[in-house]
Amino acid sequence: MSTIRKCLLGITFALVPLVSFAGWQDLLNKLPIPSSSPSSNSATGLSALTDSEMTDGLKQALDKAAEIAVNQLGQDGGFLNNPTVRIPLPDSLSWADKGLRTLGQGHLVDEFEQSMNHAAEKAVPVALDEFRSAIRNMTMADAKAILTGPDDAATQYFRKQSGDSLREQFKPIVTDATAKTGVTSAYKNMMGKADMASSFLNTKSLDVDEYVTDKAMDGLFVVIAAEEKRIREDPIARSTDLLKKVFGSLGQ
């Protein structure tokens, strides 16, 4: 083969990829660019659902999350044995904790903490009816906002709709429980032993009932948020066909 012919063939083969690339590039330029926005993807998925499917599916999910949270925390050890929501000694009494443990009286602090956690467990069961009332009153707009919102959107909805009423119901139960589970006596025992230190420290008096009520509510919403996130992310947690359809439509 002549040298000139070899050169011509080499040029031809070198041009083939360029021509092919140019052809593919033309095709790619004509293709629509998909949206990467999560909200638009969610909206597209939800459009395939009927209004009743959307609201009923969400209500099922919320009812399940609320029931699991209440059952977990309302049992013996529900708060005490859960490091995430266990009610600790208030920060304002950290001095008493250190002092008593130094004196070998740490068991008084432990008894006080245990009694507070048991009191919180007594209050939690009343929350289920309150949450179910909030679920029944949910609007279509509420449902859509929750489904397309952050992982704790439903928990935020519960706080907004039920928080004040729930607190009113929790407080008297906690007050009764603090007496029955020995919270007050445990607190007095602890503070009695720490009196020597408290006499020269400017300590703010603790409203035990108020503190336990606040912490019990915080813990309840923490567990609901965790369960809500699990239903959104884990297909196995979706126990009904409707749950699978609703959350599957969001690409979750």
Short mmCIF file of C-alpha atoms in Angstrom, two decimals:
data_model
loop_
_atom_site.label_atom_id
_atom_site.label_comp_id
_atom_site.label_asym_id
_atom_site.label_seq_id
_atom_site.Cartn_x
_atom_site.Cartn_y
_atom_site.Cartn_z
CA MET A 1 0.00 0.00 0.00
CA SER A 2 1.36 3.40 -0.99
CA THR A 3 2.36 5.93 1.64
CA ILE A 4 -0.27 8.41 0.37
CA ARG A 5 -3.04 5.80 0.66
CA LYS A 6 -2.01 4.95 4.23
CA CYS A 7 -2.19 8.60 5.20
CA LEU A 8 -5.68 8.95 3.73
CA LEU A 9 -6.94 5.90 5.66
CA GLY A 10 -5.46 7.20 8.89
CA ILE A 11 -7.20 10.54 8.49
CA THR A 12 -10.51 8.80 7.73
CA PHE A 13 -10.41 6.65 10.92
CA ALA A 14 -9.42 9.64 13.00
CA LEU A 15 -12.47 11.57 11.80
CA VAL A 16 -15.01 8.77 12.53
CA PRO A 17 -15.11 9.30 16.33
CA LEU A 18 -15.49 13.03 15.86
CA VAL A 19 -18.43 12.60 13.50
CA SER A 20 -20.03 10.04 15.81
CA PHE A 21 -19.54 12.29 18.84
CA ALA A 22 -21.05 15.23 16.99
CA GLY A 23 -24.09 13.11 16.09
CA TRP A 24 -24.60 11.95 19.68
CA GLN A 25 -24.15 15.48 20.94
CA ASP A 26 -26.92 16.70 18.64
CA LEU A 27 -29.22 14.01 20.02
CA LEU A 28 -28.36 14.81 23.63
CA ASN A 29 -28.99 18.49 23.08
CA LYS A 30 -32.54 17.68 21.95
CA LEU A 31 -33.36 15.64 25.07
CA PRO A 32 -35.29 17.37 27.92
CA ILE A 33 -33.26 18.00 31.07
CA PRO A 34 -34.87 16.24 34.08
CA SER A 35 -35.59 18.31 37.17
CA SER A 36 -33.43 17.52 40.18
CA SER A 37 -35.66 19.34 42.64
CA PRO A 38 -37.00 17.02 45.39
CA SER A 39 -40.15 19.11 45.76
CA SER A 40 -40.99 18.83 42.05
CA ASN A 41 -40.39 15.07 42.19
CA SER A 42 -42.66 14.83 45.22
CA ALA A 43 -45.35 16.90 43.56
CA THR A 44 -45.20 14.70 40.46
CA GLY A 45 -45.54 11.56 42.57
CA LEU A 46 -48.44 12.94 44.59
CA SER A 47 -50.33 13.87 41.43
CA ALA A 48 -50.75 10.14 40.78
CA LEU A 49 -52.69 9.77 44.05
CA THR A 50 -56.31 10.64 44.74
CA ASP A 51 -57.05 13.09 47.54
CA SER A 52 -58.43 10.32 49.73
CA GLU A 53 -55.41 8.10 49.13
CA MET A 54 -53.08 10.90 50.14
CA THR A 55 -54.91 11.89 53.33
CA ASP A 56 -55.90 8.36 54.37
CA GLY A 57 -52.39 7.06 53.81
CA LEU A 58 -50.85 9.85 55.85
CA LYS A 59 -53.40 9.41 58.63
CA GLN A 60 -52.53 5.72 58.80
CA ALA A 61 -48.85 6.58 59.08
CA LEU A 62 -49.39 9.19 61.79
CA ASP A 63 -51.72 6.98 63.80
CA LYS A 64 -49.14 4.20 63.68
CA ALA A 65 -46.25 6.50 64.65
CA ALA A 66 -48.23 8.00 67.54
CA GLU A 67 -49.35 4.61 68.85
CA ILE A 68 -45.82 3.18 68.75
CA ALA A 69 -44.37 6.22 70.54
CA VAL A 70 -47.04 6.21 73.26
CA ASN A 71 -46.74 2.46 73.82
CA GLN A 72 -42.96 2.62 74.02
CA LEU A 73 -42.81 5.46 76.50
CA GLY A 74 -45.92 4.61 78.50
CA GLN A 75 -44.59 1.28 79.71
CA ASP A 76 -42.45 0.65 82.79
CA GLY A 77 -38.94 1.82 81.93
CA GLY A 78 -40.12 3.60 78.80
CA PHE A 79 -38.23 6.76 79.70
CA LEU A 80 -35.76 5.37 82.19
CA ASN A 81 -34.29 2.74 79.86
CA ASN A 82 -34.17 4.93 76.76
CA PRO A 83 -30.98 7.06 76.78
CA THR A 84 -32.43 9.38 74.13
CA VAL A 85 -35.35 10.56 76.28
CA ARG A 86 -34.35 9.61 79.82
CA ILE A 87 -35.06 12.55 82.12
CA PRO A 88 -31.83 13.66 83.80
CA LEU A 89 -31.24 15.71 86.90
CA PRO A 90 -31.89 19.39 86.03
CA ASP A 91 -28.78 21.39 85.16
CA SER A 92 -29.54 23.71 88.05
CA LEU A 93 -28.92 20.80 90.44
CA SER A 94 -25.65 19.58 88.96
CA TRP A 95 -23.87 20.90 92.06
CA ALA A 96 -26.01 18.60 94.24
CA ASP A 97 -25.21 15.62 92.02
CA LYS A 98 -21.45 16.19 92.29
CA GLY A 99 -21.57 16.94 96.00
CA LEU A 100 -23.67 13.95 96.95
CA ARG A 101 -21.66 11.52 94.86
CA THR A 102 -18.49 12.84 96.47
CA LEU A 103 -20.04 12.09 99.84
CA GLY A 104 -21.05 8.58 98.74
CA GLN A 105 -24.73 9.52 98.56
CA GLY A 106 -25.15 9.10 94.80
CA HIS A 107 -28.05 6.70 95.35
CA LEU A 108 -30.20 9.67 96.41
CA VAL A 109 -29.64 11.32 93.04
CA ASP A 110 -30.39 8.04 91.26
CA GLU A 111 -33.62 7.57 93.20
CA PHE A 112 -34.76 11.08 92.31
CA GLU A 113 -34.02 10.55 88.60
CA GLN A 114 -35.80 7.18 88.58
CA SER A 115 -38.91 8.60 90.26
CA MET A 116 -39.09 11.47 87.73
CA ASN A 117 -38.88 9.08 84.79
CA HIS A 118 -41.57 6.81 86.23
CA ALA A 119 -43.85 9.82 86.71
CA ALA A 120 -43.41 10.76 83.03
CA GLU A 121 -44.37 7.23 81.99
CA LYS A 122 -47.70 7.63 83.78
CA ALA A 123 -48.64 10.74 81.83
CA VAL A 124 -47.85 9.61 78.29
CA PRO A 125 -50.84 7.29 77.57
CA VAL A 126 -53.34 10.19 77.49
CA ALA A 127 -51.49 11.60 74.47
CA LEU A 128 -52.84 9.00 72.03
CA ASP A 129 -56.42 10.33 72.05
CA GLU A 130 -55.12 13.87 71.62
CA PHE A 131 -53.00 12.88 68.63
CA ARG A 132 -55.87 10.99 67.03
CA SER A 133 -58.05 14.07 67.37
CA ALA A 134 -55.39 16.10 65.53
CA ILE A 135 -55.28 13.43 62.83
CA ARG A 136 -59.04 13.51 62.34
CA ASN A 137 -58.95 17.30 61.95
CA MET A 138 -56.21 17.20 59.33
CA THR A 139 -57.02 19.02 56.09
CA MET A 140 -55.95 18.18 52.56
CA ALA A 141 -53.51 21.11 52.64
CA ASP A 142 -52.05 19.80 55.93
CA ALA A 143 -51.56 16.35 54.43
CA LYS A 144 -49.79 17.61 51.34
CA ALA A 145 -47.52 19.92 53.37
CA ILE A 146 -46.55 17.04 55.66
CA LEU A 147 -45.89 14.58 52.84
CA THR A 148 -43.65 16.97 50.94
CA GLY A 149 -42.08 18.48 54.06
CA PRO A 150 -39.04 17.53 56.16
CA ASP A 151 -38.65 14.25 58.02
CA ASP A 152 -40.33 15.67 61.13
CA ALA A 153 -43.13 17.60 59.38
CA ALA A 154 -45.82 15.45 61.01
CA THR A 155 -44.24 15.85 64.43
CA GLN A 156 -44.27 19.62 63.96
CA TYR A 157 -47.96 19.35 63.03
CA PHE A 158 -48.68 17.41 66.22
CA ARG A 159 -46.84 20.00 68.32
CA LYS A 160 -48.78 22.84 66.73
CA GLN A 161 -52.19 21.16 66.95
CA SER A 162 -51.87 19.30 70.25
CA GLY A 163 -49.05 20.85 72.26
CA ASP A 164 -51.03 23.23 74.47
CA SER A 165 -53.90 20.82 75.11
CA LEU A 166 -51.48 17.98 75.77
CA ARG A 167 -49.59 20.01 78.32
CA GLU A 168 -52.80 20.81 80.19
CA GLN A 169 -53.58 17.09 80.37
CA PHE A 170 -50.04 16.04 81.29
CA LYS A 171 -49.56 18.41 84.22
CA PRO A 172 -52.20 17.05 86.64
CA ILE A 173 -51.24 13.45 85.83
CA VAL A 174 -47.58 14.23 86.46
CA THR A 175 -48.47 16.02 89.70
CA ASP A 176 -50.40 12.98 90.89
CA ALA A 177 -47.68 10.62 89.71
CA THR A 178 -44.88 12.57 91.40
CA ALA A 179 -46.64 11.99 94.70
CA LYS A 180 -47.36 8.31 94.07
CA THR A 181 -43.96 7.42 92.65
CA GLY A 182 -42.11 9.25 95.40
CA VAL A 183 -40.63 12.07 93.34
CA THR A 184 -41.26 14.73 95.96
CA SER A 185 -39.90 12.66 98.83
CA ALA A 186 -36.86 11.63 96.78
CA TYR A 187 -36.21 15.28 95.95
CA LYS A 188 -36.51 16.31 99.60
CA ASN A 189 -34.19 13.50 100.68
CA MET A 190 -31.63 14.51 98.10
CA MET A 191 -31.81 18.21 98.90
CA GLY A 192 -31.82 17.52 102.64
CA LYS A 193 -28.47 15.81 102.34
CA ALA A 194 -27.19 18.61 100.13
CA ASP A 195 -28.40 21.38 102.48
CA MET A 196 -24.92 22.18 103.72
CA ALA A 197 -23.81 23.04 100.20
CA SER A 198 -27.04 24.78 99.24
CA SER A 199 -26.79 27.14 102.19
CA PHE A 200 -24.02 29.11 100.50
CA LEU A 201 -25.03 28.54 96.88
CA ASN A 202 -27.64 30.71 95.16
CA THR A 203 -29.95 27.94 94.00
CA LYS A 204 -33.25 28.45 92.23
CA SER A 205 -36.12 26.38 93.62
CA LEU A 206 -37.19 23.63 91.25
CA ASP A 207 -40.79 23.07 90.21
CA VAL A 208 -40.49 19.31 89.82
CA ASP A 209 -43.92 18.83 88.28
CA GLU A 210 -43.25 21.51 85.67
CA TYR A 211 -39.85 20.05 84.85
CA VAL A 212 -41.14 16.48 84.45
CA THR A 213 -44.08 17.66 82.32
CA ASP A 214 -41.79 19.54 79.93
CA LYS A 215 -39.35 16.66 79.63
CA ALA A 216 -42.11 14.08 79.16
CA MET A 217 -43.55 16.06 76.25
CA ASP A 218 -40.13 16.61 74.70
CA GLY A 219 -39.38 12.89 74.90
CA LEU A 220 -42.72 11.97 73.36
CA PHE A 221 -42.15 14.20 70.33
CA VAL A 222 -38.59 12.92 69.93
CA VAL A 223 -39.83 9.32 69.64
CA ILE A 224 -42.66 10.29 67.27
CA ALA A 225 -40.18 12.12 65.04
CA ALA A 226 -37.93 9.05 64.95
CA GLU A 227 -40.85 6.80 64.01
CA GLU A 228 -42.05 9.25 61.36
CA LYS A 229 -38.57 9.31 59.81
CA ARG A 230 -38.46 5.51 59.83
CA ILE A 231 -41.77 5.22 57.96
CA ARG A 232 -40.56 7.73 55.38
CA GLU A 233 -37.22 6.00 54.78
CA ASP A 234 -37.78 2.30 55.44
CA PRO A 235 -40.21 0.45 53.12
CA ILE A 236 -40.42 -2.39 55.67
CA ALA A 237 -41.99 0.01 58.18
CA ARG A 238 -44.95 0.60 55.84
CA SER A 239 -47.30 -2.09 57.07
CA THR A 240 -50.22 -1.54 54.65
CA ASP A 241 -50.58 -1.36 50.87
CA LEU A 242 -51.80 2.23 51.14
CA LEU A 243 -48.73 3.31 53.09
CA LYS A 244 -46.51 1.68 50.51
CA LYS A 245 -48.34 3.44 47.71
CA VAL A 246 -48.34 6.89 49.29
CA PHE A 247 -44.73 6.97 50.42
CA GLY A 248 -43.57 5.05 47.39
CA SER A 249 -45.05 7.79 45.19
CA LEU A 250 -42.62 10.23 46.79
CA GLY A 251 -39.66 8.13 45.77
CA GLN A 252 -39.02 7.30 49.42
#
